[in-house]
mmCIF file of C-alpha atoms in Angstrom:
data_model
loop_
_atom_site.group_PDB
_atom_site.id
_atom_site.type_symbol
_atom_site.label_atom_id
_atom_site.label_comp_id
_atom_site.label_asym_id
_atom_site.label_seq_id
_atom_site.Cartn_x
_atom_site.Cartn_y
_atom_site.Cartn_z
ATOM 1 C CA MET S 1 21.805 2.563 26.098
ATOM 2 C CA GLU S 2 20.908 3.598 22.543
ATOM 3 C CA ILE S 3 17.468 4.460 21.032
ATOM 4 C CA LYS S 4 18.379 2.378 17.968
ATOM 5 C CA TRP S 5 18.304 -0.847 20.265
ATOM 6 C CA VAL S 6 14.974 -0.017 21.121
ATOM 7 C CA GLU S 7 13.848 0.653 17.524
ATOM 8 C CA ASP S 8 15.612 -3.129 16.971
ATOM 9 C CA PHE S 9 13.590 -4.355 19.461
ATOM 10 C CA LEU S 10 10.408 -3.396 18.174
ATOM 11 C CA SER S 11 11.360 -4.366 14.706
ATOM 12 C CA VAL S 12 11.373 -8.041 16.070
ATOM 13 C CA VAL S 13 8.148 -7.890 18.041
ATOM 14 C CA GLU S 14 6.829 -7.291 14.715
ATOM 15 C CA THR S 15 8.251 -9.805 12.675
ATOM 16 C CA LEU S 16 9.442 -12.434 15.140
ATOM 17 C CA ASN S 17 12.503 -12.715 12.872
ATOM 18 C CA PHE S 18 15.926 -11.669 13.362
ATOM 19 C CA SER S 19 17.041 -11.880 9.809
ATOM 20 C CA ARG S 20 14.136 -10.242 8.345
ATOM 21 C CA SER S 21 14.423 -7.191 11.091
ATOM 22 C CA ALA S 22 18.192 -7.144 10.524
ATOM 23 C CA LYS S 23 17.334 -6.673 6.880
ATOM 24 C CA LEU S 24 14.723 -4.217 7.306
ATOM 25 C CA ARG S 25 16.914 -2.407 9.732
ATOM 26 C CA ASN S 26 19.665 -2.193 7.003
ATOM 27 C CA VAL S 27 22.397 -3.914 9.516
ATOM 28 C CA THR S 28 23.981 -7.249 9.240
ATOM 29 C CA GLN S 29 22.546 -9.774 11.235
ATOM 30 C CA PRO S 30 25.680 -10.667 13.359
ATOM 31 C CA ALA S 31 25.478 -6.783 14.338
ATOM 32 C CA PHE S 32 21.720 -6.909 14.750
ATOM 33 C CA GLY S 33 22.046 -9.659 16.901
ATOM 34 C CA ARG S 34 24.638 -7.613 19.134
ATOM 35 C CA ARG S 35 22.696 -4.932 19.625
ATOM 36 C CA ILE S 36 19.774 -7.162 20.755
ATOM 37 C CA ARG S 37 22.234 -8.465 23.194
ATOM 38 C CA SER S 38 23.294 -5.086 24.283
ATOM 39 C CA LEU S 39 19.900 -3.957 25.110
ATOM 40 C CA GLU S 40 19.181 -6.775 27.146
ATOM 41 C CA ALA S 41 22.507 -6.706 29.119
ATOM 42 C CA TRP S 42 21.372 -3.240 29.812
ATOM 43 C CA LEU S 43 18.204 -4.295 31.067
ATOM 44 C CA GLY S 44 19.261 -7.185 32.650
ATOM 45 C CA ALA S 45 16.991 -9.539 31.377
ATOM 46 C CA GLU S 46 16.459 -11.746 28.082
ATOM 47 C CA LEU S 47 13.652 -10.325 25.881
ATOM 48 C CA PHE S 48 13.145 -13.330 23.659
ATOM 49 C CA ASP S 49 13.130 -17.037 23.721
ATOM 50 C CA ARG S 50 15.624 -18.111 20.816
ATOM 51 C CA SER S 51 14.902 -21.709 21.351
ATOM 52 C CA THR S 52 11.979 -21.742 19.251
ATOM 53 C CA TYR S 53 11.033 -20.474 15.454
ATOM 54 C CA PRO S 54 9.958 -18.236 15.204
ATOM 55 C CA CYS S 55 11.200 -16.649 18.388
ATOM 56 C CA VAL S 56 8.626 -15.566 21.121
ATOM 57 C CA LEU S 57 8.780 -12.861 23.553
ATOM 58 C CA THR S 58 9.930 -13.782 27.190
ATOM 59 C CA VAL S 59 7.633 -12.660 30.043
ATOM 60 C CA ALA S 60 10.285 -9.824 30.414
ATOM 61 C CA GLY S 61 9.809 -9.127 26.650
ATOM 62 C CA GLU S 62 6.040 -8.779 27.043
ATOM 63 C CA SER S 63 6.325 -6.466 29.656
ATOM 64 C CA PHE S 64 9.170 -4.432 27.933
ATOM 65 C CA VAL S 65 7.101 -3.909 24.573
ATOM 66 C CA PRO S 66 4.648 -0.970 25.922
ATOM 67 C CA ILE S 67 7.684 0.887 27.768
ATOM 68 C CA ALA S 68 9.758 0.324 24.541
ATOM 69 C CA ARG S 69 7.090 2.166 22.322
ATOM 70 C CA ASP S 70 6.710 4.860 24.889
ATOM 71 C CA MET S 71 10.307 5.305 24.861
ATOM 72 C CA PHE S 72 10.357 5.499 21.015
ATOM 73 C CA ASN S 73 7.547 7.526 20.530
ATOM 74 C CA GLN S 74 8.873 10.164 23.186
ATOM 75 C CA SER S 75 12.115 10.391 21.307
ATOM 76 C CA THR S 76 10.639 10.807 18.187
ATOM 77 C CA GLN S 77 8.131 13.356 19.253
ATOM 78 C CA ALA S 78 10.753 15.419 21.096
ATOM 79 C CA ARG S 79 13.304 15.243 17.598
ATOM 80 C CA LEU S 80 10.386 16.598 15.584
ATOM 81 C CA ILE S 81 9.129 19.477 18.069
ATOM 82 C CA LEU S 82 12.788 20.502 18.317
ATOM 83 C CA ARG S 83 13.240 20.124 14.745
ATOM 84 C CA GLY S 84 10.441 22.111 14.030
ATOM 85 C CA GLN S 85 11.149 24.721 16.570
ATOM 86 C CA LEU S 86 14.712 25.492 15.028
ATOM 87 C CA THR S 87 13.389 25.279 11.306
ATOM 88 C CA GLY S 88 10.154 27.294 12.178
ATOM 89 C CA LYS S 89 8.460 24.653 9.555
ATOM 90 C CA GLN S 90 5.617 22.255 9.986
ATOM 91 C CA THR S 91 6.430 18.692 11.023
ATOM 92 C CA PRO S 92 5.329 16.940 7.667
ATOM 93 C CA VAL S 93 3.037 14.001 7.782
ATOM 94 C CA LYS S 94 4.251 11.107 6.118
ATOM 95 C CA PHE S 95 2.405 9.020 3.866
ATOM 96 C CA ALA S 96 3.193 5.466 2.268
ATOM 97 C CA MET S 97 1.232 4.475 -0.767
ATOM 98 C CA PRO S 98 1.469 2.715 -4.142
ATOM 99 C CA HIS S 99 2.364 4.458 -7.080
ATOM 100 C CA THR S 100 -1.170 4.515 -8.671
ATOM 101 C CA LEU S 101 -2.721 6.193 -5.544
ATOM 102 C CA LEU S 102 0.169 8.991 -5.544
ATOM 103 C CA LEU S 103 -0.742 9.848 -9.232
ATOM 104 C CA THR S 104 -4.701 9.382 -8.965
ATOM 105 C CA LEU S 105 -5.724 9.718 -5.466
ATOM 106 C CA PHE S 106 -3.337 11.483 -3.345
ATOM 107 C CA PRO S 107 -3.611 15.329 -4.858
ATOM 108 C CA ARG S 108 -7.236 15.340 -4.707
ATOM 109 C CA LEU S 109 -7.294 13.784 -1.038
ATOM 110 C CA LEU S 110 -4.481 16.494 0.058
ATOM 111 C CA THR S 111 -6.884 19.138 -1.390
ATOM 112 C CA GLN S 112 -9.937 17.697 0.733
ATOM 113 C CA LEU S 113 -7.680 17.496 3.806
ATOM 114 C CA GLU S 114 -6.396 21.071 3.353
ATOM 115 C CA ASN S 115 -9.858 22.597 2.866
ATOM 116 C CA ARG S 116 -11.021 21.075 6.072
ATOM 117 C CA ASN S 117 -7.775 21.416 8.207
ATOM 118 C CA GLY S 118 -5.596 24.326 6.832
ATOM 119 C CA THR S 119 -2.502 23.892 4.901
ATOM 120 C CA MET S 120 -0.116 21.159 5.749
ATOM 121 C CA ALA S 121 3.314 19.753 5.048
ATOM 122 C CA SER S 122 3.346 16.208 3.945
ATOM 123 C CA THR S 123 5.876 13.650 2.314
ATOM 124 C CA VAL S 124 5.001 10.470 0.281
ATOM 125 C CA GLN S 125 6.798 7.116 0.039
ATOM 126 C CA ALA S 126 5.270 5.991 -3.306
ATOM 127 C CA THR S 127 6.432 2.158 -3.424
ATOM 128 C CA ASN S 128 4.689 -1.214 -4.276
ATOM 129 C CA VAL S 129 1.974 -2.517 -1.087
ATOM 130 C CA HIS S 130 4.088 -4.698 0.601
ATOM 131 C CA ASP S 131 6.793 -1.989 1.316
ATOM 132 C CA ALA S 132 4.283 0.656 2.219
ATOM 133 C CA VAL S 133 2.635 -1.639 4.862
ATOM 134 C CA MET S 134 6.184 -2.379 6.445
ATOM 135 C CA ALA S 135 6.935 1.390 6.452
ATOM 136 C CA LEU S 136 3.552 2.018 8.810
ATOM 137 C CA VAL S 137 4.816 -1.231 10.629
ATOM 138 C CA GLU S 138 8.469 0.018 10.790
ATOM 139 C CA ARG S 139 7.203 3.641 11.827
ATOM 140 C CA HIS S 140 8.758 5.023 8.642
ATOM 141 C CA CYS S 141 5.418 6.831 7.964
ATOM 142 C CA ASP S 142 2.219 7.827 9.895
ATOM 143 C CA LEU S 143 -0.382 6.837 7.378
ATOM 144 C CA LEU S 144 -0.472 4.065 5.008
ATOM 145 C CA ILE S 145 -2.889 4.389 2.132
ATOM 146 C CA CYS S 146 -3.298 1.307 -0.150
ATOM 147 C CA TYR S 147 -5.858 -0.927 -2.288
ATOM 148 C CA HIS S 148 -7.721 -3.908 -0.360
ATOM 149 C CA HIS S 149 -8.949 -6.544 -2.105
ATOM 150 C CA PRO S 150 -9.895 -10.490 -0.892
ATOM 151 C CA GLN S 151 -7.008 -11.476 -3.456
ATOM 152 C CA GLN S 152 -4.588 -9.133 -1.938
ATOM 153 C CA GLY S 153 -5.741 -8.243 1.426
ATOM 154 C CA ILE S 154 -3.958 -6.271 4.146
ATOM 155 C CA ASP S 155 -3.132 -8.232 7.248
ATOM 156 C CA LEU S 156 -2.711 -5.929 10.076
ATOM 157 C CA ASP S 157 -4.022 -6.264 13.753
ATOM 158 C CA ASN S 158 -7.126 -4.473 14.235
ATOM 159 C CA ALA S 159 -6.148 -3.855 18.000
ATOM 160 C CA ARG S 160 -3.037 -2.216 16.934
ATOM 161 C CA TYR S 161 -3.903 -0.452 13.801
ATOM 162 C CA ALA S 162 -7.171 1.721 12.912
ATOM 163 C CA MET S 163 -8.597 1.639 9.325
ATOM 164 C CA LEU S 164 -11.071 3.665 7.281
ATOM 165 C CA SER S 165 -12.514 2.927 3.656
ATOM 166 C CA LEU S 166 -12.139 6.048 1.270
ATOM 167 C CA GLY S 167 -14.255 4.355 -1.253
ATOM 168 C CA LYS S 168 -14.044 1.814 -4.234
ATOM 169 C CA GLU S 169 -11.861 1.751 -7.029
ATOM 170 C CA PRO S 170 -13.094 0.066 -10.363
ATOM 171 C CA LEU S 171 -10.260 -2.157 -11.963
ATOM 172 C CA ARG S 172 -11.493 -2.628 -15.805
ATOM 173 C CA PRO S 173 -9.703 -3.889 -18.948
ATOM 174 C CA TYR S 174 -8.965 -0.861 -21.367
ATOM 175 C CA VAL S 175 -7.772 -0.679 -24.833
ATOM 176 C CA LYS S 176 -7.039 1.820 -27.400
ATOM 177 C CA VAL S 177 -9.538 3.786 -29.446
ATOM 178 C CA VAL S 178 -9.454 3.283 -33.141
ATOM 179 C CA ASP S 179 -11.907 4.320 -36.049
ATOM 180 C CA GLN S 180 -15.344 5.504 -35.051
ATOM 181 C CA GLY S 181 -14.724 5.351 -31.392
ATOM 182 C CA LEU S 182 -14.378 1.261 -31.375
ATOM 183 C CA PRO S 183 -12.227 -0.581 -29.010
ATOM 184 C CA LYS S 184 -8.957 -2.012 -30.862
ATOM 185 C CA TYR S 185 -9.133 -5.358 -29.350
ATOM 186 C CA THR S 186 -12.091 -6.874 -27.702
ATOM 187 C CA LEU S 187 -12.519 -9.682 -25.004
ATOM 188 C CA PRO S 188 -13.003 -12.604 -24.689
ATOM 189 C CA GLY S 189 -11.014 -13.329 -27.736
ATOM 190 C CA THR S 190 -10.835 -16.401 -29.528
ATOM 191 C CA PRO S 191 -8.210 -19.687 -29.522
ATOM 192 C CA MET S 192 -6.997 -18.626 -32.958
ATOM 193 C CA ALA S 193 -7.016 -14.747 -32.195
ATOM 194 C CA PRO S 194 -6.255 -14.178 -28.754
ATOM 195 C CA VAL S 195 -6.096 -10.802 -27.430
ATOM 196 C CA PRO S 196 -2.580 -9.103 -26.679
ATOM 197 C CA PHE S 197 -2.560 -8.994 -22.712
ATOM 198 C CA LEU S 198 -0.515 -6.367 -21.106
ATOM 199 C CA SER S 199 -0.044 -7.510 -17.490
ATOM 200 C CA TYR S 200 1.200 -6.936 -13.967
ATOM 201 C CA SER S 201 4.302 -8.231 -12.922
ATOM 202 C CA SER S 202 3.552 -11.616 -10.883
ATOM 203 C CA TYR S 203 4.605 -9.896 -7.560
ATOM 204 C CA SER S 204 2.470 -6.668 -8.233
ATOM 205 C CA SER S 205 -0.632 -6.573 -5.866
ATOM 206 C CA LEU S 206 -2.854 -6.206 -8.967
ATOM 207 C CA SER S 207 -1.781 -9.262 -10.573
ATOM 208 C CA ARG S 208 -3.946 -11.869 -8.485
ATOM 209 C CA ILE S 209 -6.970 -9.660 -8.664
ATOM 210 C CA VAL S 210 -6.617 -9.828 -12.950
ATOM 211 C CA GLU S 211 -5.747 -13.359 -12.781
ATOM 212 C CA LYS S 212 -8.834 -14.111 -10.806
ATOM 213 C CA GLN S 213 -10.930 -12.315 -13.555
ATOM 214 C CA LEU S 214 -9.417 -14.158 -15.991
ATOM 215 C CA SER S 215 -9.731 -17.468 -14.372
ATOM 216 C CA GLY S 216 -13.362 -17.091 -13.157
ATOM 217 C CA SER S 217 -14.774 -15.581 -16.220
ATOM 218 C CA ALA S 218 -18.389 -16.313 -17.219
ATOM 219 C CA ARG S 219 -16.712 -16.830 -20.734
ATOM 220 C CA PRO S 220 -13.545 -18.415 -21.628
ATOM 221 C CA VAL S 221 -11.042 -15.714 -22.055
ATOM 222 C CA TYR S 222 -8.148 -16.163 -24.611
ATOM 223 C CA VAL S 223 -5.027 -13.952 -24.141
ATOM 224 C CA VAL S 224 -1.494 -14.029 -24.899
ATOM 225 C CA ARG S 225 0.900 -12.107 -22.685
ATOM 226 C CA ARG S 226 2.801 -9.507 -24.574
ATOM 227 C CA PHE S 227 4.328 -7.134 -21.878
ATOM 228 C CA GLU S 228 4.257 -7.045 -18.062
ATOM 229 C CA SER S 229 5.242 -4.141 -15.401
ATOM 230 C CA ASP S 230 4.349 -3.698 -11.913
ATOM 231 C CA LEU S 231 3.250 -0.058 -12.343
ATOM 232 C CA ALA S 232 -0.388 0.730 -13.896
ATOM 233 C CA GLU S 233 1.207 3.859 -15.588
ATOM 234 C CA GLY S 234 3.680 1.823 -17.430
ATOM 235 C CA LEU S 235 0.914 -0.332 -18.746
ATOM 236 C CA LYS S 236 -1.274 2.654 -19.560
ATOM 237 C CA SER S 237 1.435 3.921 -21.531
ATOM 238 C CA MET S 238 1.547 0.630 -23.539
ATOM 239 C CA VAL S 239 -2.441 0.739 -24.143
ATOM 240 C CA LEU S 240 -2.287 4.088 -25.331
ATOM 241 C CA GLU S 241 -0.055 2.990 -28.230
ATOM 242 C CA GLY S 242 -2.275 0.160 -29.000
ATOM 243 C CA HIS S 243 0.082 -2.584 -27.585
ATOM 244 C CA GLY S 244 -2.726 -4.740 -25.998
ATOM 245 C CA VAL S 245 -5.462 -4.768 -23.246
ATOM 246 C CA ALA S 246 -4.548 -4.053 -19.701
ATOM 247 C CA TRP S 247 -6.605 -3.719 -16.468
ATOM 248 C CA LEU S 248 -6.251 -0.637 -15.045
ATOM 249 C CA PRO S 249 -7.780 1.477 -12.083
ATOM 250 C CA ALA S 250 -10.746 3.654 -13.130
ATOM 251 C CA SER S 251 -9.241 6.669 -11.777
ATOM 252 C CA ALA S 252 -5.775 6.469 -13.641
ATOM 253 C CA VAL S 253 -7.720 6.663 -16.886
ATOM 254 C CA THR S 254 -10.570 9.217 -16.464
ATOM 255 C CA ARG S 255 -8.712 11.848 -18.548
ATOM 256 C CA GLU S 256 -7.909 9.349 -21.250
ATOM 257 C CA VAL S 257 -11.557 7.787 -21.536
ATOM 258 C CA ALA S 258 -13.039 11.362 -21.554
ATOM 259 C CA GLU S 259 -10.698 12.434 -24.279
ATOM 260 C CA GLY S 260 -11.963 9.337 -26.346
ATOM 261 C CA LYS S 261 -8.256 7.795 -26.328
ATOM 262 C CA LEU S 262 -9.467 4.751 -24.213
ATOM 263 C CA THR S 263 -12.390 2.624 -23.733
ATOM 264 C CA LEU S 264 -13.353 -0.645 -22.416
ATOM 265 C CA ALA S 265 -12.029 -4.157 -24.084
ATOM 266 C CA ILE S 266 -15.651 -4.866 -24.975
ATOM 267 C CA ALA S 267 -17.515 -4.793 -28.498
ATOM 268 C CA PRO S 268 -20.432 -2.310 -28.245
ATOM 269 C CA ASP S 269 -22.857 -4.977 -29.300
ATOM 270 C CA ASP S 270 -21.944 -7.307 -26.546
ATOM 271 C CA ARG S 271 -24.750 -6.109 -24.242
ATOM 272 C CA GLU S 272 -24.601 -8.928 -22.009
ATOM 273 C CA ALA S 273 -20.762 -8.160 -21.155
ATOM 274 C CA LEU S 274 -21.504 -4.358 -20.853
ATOM 275 C CA ASP S 275 -24.407 -4.799 -18.597
ATOM 276 C CA ASN S 276 -22.887 -7.286 -16.267
ATOM 277 C CA ASP S 277 -19.484 -5.196 -16.056
ATOM 278 C CA TRP S 278 -17.741 -8.605 -16.979
ATOM 279 C CA TRP S 279 -14.209 -9.016 -16.542
ATOM 280 C CA SER S 280 -14.119 -6.086 -14.043
ATOM 281 C CA ASP S 281 -13.599 -5.784 -10.379
ATOM 282 C CA ALA S 282 -13.693 -3.120 -7.451
ATOM 283 C CA MET S 283 -11.004 -2.415 -4.692
ATOM 284 C CA ASP S 284 -11.479 -0.869 -1.508
ATOM 285 C CA ILE S 285 -9.315 2.053 -0.764
ATOM 286 C CA ARG S 286 -8.081 2.009 2.691
ATOM 287 C CA VAL S 287 -6.292 4.119 5.111
ATOM 288 C CA TYR S 288 -4.489 2.873 7.967
ATOM 289 C CA ARG S 289 -2.869 4.470 11.192
ATOM 290 C CA ARG S 290 -1.173 2.907 14.357
ATOM 291 C CA ARG S 291 -3.224 3.436 17.047
ATOM 292 C CA GLU S 292 -0.801 4.313 19.612
ATOM 293 C CA ASP S 293 0.362 7.196 17.635
ATOM 294 C CA ASN S 294 -2.037 9.753 19.400
ATOM 295 C CA ARG S 295 -0.330 12.989 18.101
ATOM 296 C CA PRO S 296 -2.731 16.056 18.014
ATOM 297 C CA ALA S 297 -1.648 17.027 14.335
ATOM 298 C CA LEU S 298 -2.480 13.155 13.152
ATOM 299 C CA ASP S 299 -5.711 13.013 15.254
ATOM 300 C CA ARG S 300 -6.995 16.134 13.242
ATOM 301 C CA ILE S 301 -6.027 14.552 9.969
ATOM 302 C CA TRP S 302 -7.692 11.390 10.959
ATOM 303 C CA SER S 303 -10.828 13.401 11.890
ATOM 304 C CA CYS S 304 -11.041 14.697 8.435
ATOM 305 C CA LEU S 305 -10.815 11.277 6.636
ATOM 306 C CA GLY S 306 -13.328 9.856 8.715
ATOM 307 C CA THR S 307 -15.723 12.844 7.647
ATOM 308 C CA LEU S 308 -14.824 11.961 4.059
ATOM 309 C CA HIS S 309 -15.326 8.182 4.675
ATOM 310 C CA ALA S 310 -18.965 9.453 6.064
ATOM 311 C CA ALA S 311 -19.756 11.231 2.926
ATOM 312 C CA GLN S 312 -18.862 8.246 0.855
#
């Protein structure tokens, strides 16, 4: 029996889709199916009922789930311990998160964790929200940090994944500052003079939040799409060059706002919009872990994160 068969099995338990799991495991679907069959042959029992779609676990499959997780965790822990003993290095804590949070939140968060918990080794997988979530589900990371909003919620089983909130992140429309500290463009624009709009790609997790702000505005908003990107940093660069307005996480523009390079895309005399923070929203910053992963080092970090959460 090979441990990769157990990993294959656990992947299908998560996705209930052989094709999706084969892709995630970077193997062809026929080869993936043969590996699952090999595991079933070794165990002497069928693990999945393939007559339904999506597939479901058999009674034997249900019984094997906790055993498989324990087998995988023990093999992983043994490998990490032995590697650490051989190299004399700390086993790194693996994070997955969107690019924006890596650039804005993580450096400060790591400092806070090390102040409370001592120096730690860490690695970060910076990617889109979907792939970051899958990294946690597929056990490629220990901790997932991401934005959460009703328009792009994270659907993880509370019974299997623990969650902490690290605070709120405002998402606001910013533009370049021009003469006398005024915004180059201001919302809501007009039909004859729409505001150049620098948007997130349709598959970006932030796109739906911004679209909701535009469609649900107290005043009609007139914009013309000029550029799109899936990275907030890419949009910020375009804003700094004066190409239009973009909705950006507040932490991503803290320095530029303080230096007078960027400002809100609202006219200074539009008190109603400013006082009501129109065209803005707030996202929850959350961190997730697998409840079954109870390594002491990870428990200590989680405890520190809980302290930070309590201080919010």
